[in-house]
Coordinates of C-alpha atoms in Angstrom, one line a residue:
S1 CA 136.4 97.6 80.7
T2 CA 135.2 99.7 83.7
Q3 CA 134.1 102.6 81.6
S4 CA 130.4 102.9 80.6
T5 CA 129.1 103.2 77.1
W6 CA 128.2 106.8 77.8
G7 CA 131.8 107.5 79.0
K8 CA 133.3 105.8 76.0
A9 CA 131.1 107.9 73.6
A10 CA 132.0 111.1 75.5
M11 CA 135.7 110.4 75.6
S12 CA 135.8 109.4 71.9
T13 CA 134.2 112.7 71.0
F14 CA 136.6 114.5 73.2
D15 CA 139.6 112.6 71.8
D16 CA 138.7 113.7 68.3
H17 CA 138.9 117.4 69.2
W18 CA 141.7 117.2 71.7
V19 CA 144.5 118.0 69.2
V20 CA 142.6 121.0 67.8
L21 CA 141.8 122.3 71.3
V22 CA 145.5 122.1 72.3
L23 CA 146.6 123.8 69.0
V24 CA 144.1 126.6 69.3
T25 CA 145.0 127.2 73.0
G26 CA 148.7 127.3 72.1
F27 CA 148.0 129.7 69.3
T28 CA 146.2 132.1 71.6
G29 CA 149.3 132.1 73.8
L30 CA 151.1 133.9 70.9
F31 CA 148.9 137.0 71.7
G32 CA 150.0 137.2 75.3
L33 CA 149.2 135.8 78.7
T34 CA 146.0 137.8 79.1
T35 CA 144.6 136.4 75.8
L36 CA 145.6 132.9 76.9
L37 CA 143.9 133.3 80.3
A38 CA 140.8 134.8 78.8
F39 CA 140.6 131.9 76.3
V40 CA 141.0 129.3 79.1
S41 CA 138.2 131.1 81.0
D42 CA 136.0 131.0 78.0
L43 CA 136.8 127.3 77.6
A44 CA 135.9 126.7 81.2
A45 CA 132.6 128.6 80.7
L46 CA 131.7 126.6 77.6
G47 CA 132.8 123.3 79.2
S48 CA 130.5 123.9 82.2
V49 CA 127.3 125.0 80.5
H50 CA 125.7 121.7 81.2
L51 CA 126.6 122.0 84.9
H52 CA 125.1 125.5 85.1
F53 CA 121.9 124.2 83.4
M54 CA 121.7 121.2 85.8
H55 CA 122.2 123.6 88.8
W56 CA 119.4 125.8 87.5
A57 CA 117.1 122.8 86.8
F58 CA 117.6 121.3 90.3
A59 CA 117.2 124.7 91.9
K60 CA 113.8 125.0 90.2
I61 CA 112.8 121.4 91.1
F62 CA 113.9 121.9 94.8
T63 CA 112.1 125.2 95.1
T64 CA 108.9 123.8 93.6
Q65 CA 109.2 120.7 95.8
C66 CA 109.5 122.8 99.0
R67 CA 106.5 124.9 98.0
M68 CA 104.5 121.8 97.4
L69 CA 105.5 120.3 100.8
S70 CA 104.5 123.6 102.4
T71 CA 101.1 123.6 100.7
L72 CA 100.5 120.0 101.6
A73 CA 101.4 120.7 105.2
K74 CA 98.8 123.5 105.2
L75 CA 96.3 121.0 103.8
F76 CA 96.7 118.7 106.8
R77 CA 96.2 121.6 109.2
G78 CA 93.0 122.6 107.4
R79 CA 94.4 125.8 105.9
K80 CA 95.0 127.1 102.4
Y81 CA 96.7 130.2 100.9
N82 CA 94.3 132.9 99.6
P83 CA 96.0 134.7 96.8
L84 CA 93.4 137.4 96.6
R85 CA 93.8 138.6 100.2
R86 CA 97.4 137.3 100.4
R87 CA 96.9 135.4 103.6
I88 CA 96.2 131.9 104.9
D89 CA 92.6 131.1 105.5
S90 CA 90.8 128.1 107.1
A91 CA 89.3 125.6 104.7
A92 CA 87.4 122.3 104.8
F93 CA 88.8 119.5 102.7
S94 CA 87.1 116.2 101.6
L95 CA 88.4 112.8 102.5
E96 CA 89.5 112.3 98.9
Q97 CA 91.5 115.5 98.9
L98 CA 93.2 114.5 102.2
L99 CA 94.0 111.1 100.9
L100 CA 95.5 112.5 97.6
G101 CA 97.4 115.0 99.7
T102 CA 98.8 112.2 101.9
V103 CA 100.0 110.3 98.9
A104 CA 101.6 113.3 97.3
F105 CA 103.2 114.4 100.6
T106 CA 104.6 110.9 101.1
V107 CA 106.1 110.8 97.6
L108 CA 107.6 114.3 97.9
A109 CA 108.9 113.7 101.4
F110 CA 110.8 110.6 100.3
L111 CA 112.2 112.3 97.2
C112 CA 113.2 115.5 99.1
P113 CA 116.6 114.2 100.3
T114 CA 117.6 112.9 96.9
V115 CA 116.7 116.2 95.2
A116 CA 118.4 118.2 97.9
M117 CA 121.6 116.2 97.5
Y118 CA 121.6 116.7 93.7
Y119 CA 120.9 120.4 94.2
L120 CA 123.7 120.7 96.8
F121 CA 126.1 118.9 94.5
F122 CA 125.4 121.1 91.5
A123 CA 125.4 124.2 93.6
V124 CA 128.9 123.3 94.9
V125 CA 130.2 122.5 91.4
N126 CA 128.6 125.7 90.0
F127 CA 130.3 127.7 92.8
W128 CA 133.8 126.2 92.0
M129 CA 133.4 126.8 88.3
T130 CA 132.3 130.4 89.0
L131 CA 135.3 130.8 91.4
L132 CA 137.7 129.5 88.7
Q133 CA 136.3 131.9 86.1
E134 CA 136.4 134.9 88.4
A135 CA 140.0 134.0 89.4
L136 CA 141.0 133.9 85.8
A137 CA 139.2 137.2 85.1
L138 CA 141.0 138.7 88.1
C139 CA 144.4 137.5 86.7
V140 CA 143.5 139.0 83.3
A141 CA 142.5 142.3 84.8
S142 CA 145.6 142.4 87.0
L143 CA 147.9 141.7 84.1
S144 CA 146.2 144.2 81.9
H145 CA 146.5 147.1 84.5
F146 CA 149.8 146.3 86.1
P147 CA 152.6 148.8 85.1
F148 CA 155.2 146.2 84.0
F149 CA 157.3 148.8 82.2
L150 CA 157.8 150.9 85.3
V151 CA 158.9 147.9 87.3
G152 CA 161.2 146.8 84.5
A153 CA 162.7 150.3 84.3
F154 CA 163.2 150.4 88.1
V155 CA 164.9 147.0 88.2
A156 CA 167.1 148.0 85.3
Q157 CA 168.1 151.2 87.0
F158 CA 168.7 149.5 90.3
F159 CA 171.1 146.9 88.8
Q160 CA 173.0 149.3 86.5
K161 CA 176.3 150.7 87.6
E162 CA 175.8 154.1 86.0
P163 CA 172.5 155.9 86.1
I164 CA 170.4 156.1 82.9
P165 CA 171.1 159.4 81.1
D166 CA 168.4 162.0 81.0
G167 CA 166.0 161.7 78.1
V168 CA 166.4 158.0 77.5
C169 CA 164.0 156.7 80.0

């Protein structure tokens, strides 16, 4: 089998609830297309919560890593940020501090491309999931506000041989 143990566990859990999900989705279709589209949008939102969380987590990690690299680059130039005066001041660092900074900078520099790729991947996935949800919301809003009755009355009047008598339409 080419599927991992994690994949088998996830799919077996999904297989158990697949029938219920299809039945509930079909049942919401009885209430109209807008209800069905809103339900599918909610399912997409619930199904992608873990992706939104991973995007948030890697965004925080990537931001923190960039700040740390910036701070360590200032360390090598003999400077540090002064939060009281909100400026960068000159500073003298000991050999141990520079050695620890070098090790930390090396580790962060080698991890930076990996974290950046994970952040980029989850940012793209988050973008597409948000785009899907917004497209579904636009469809729901369009269907809710479009005057279907007027279009139907116009089409019926256009194809009728005799005009509709006054007071009926």
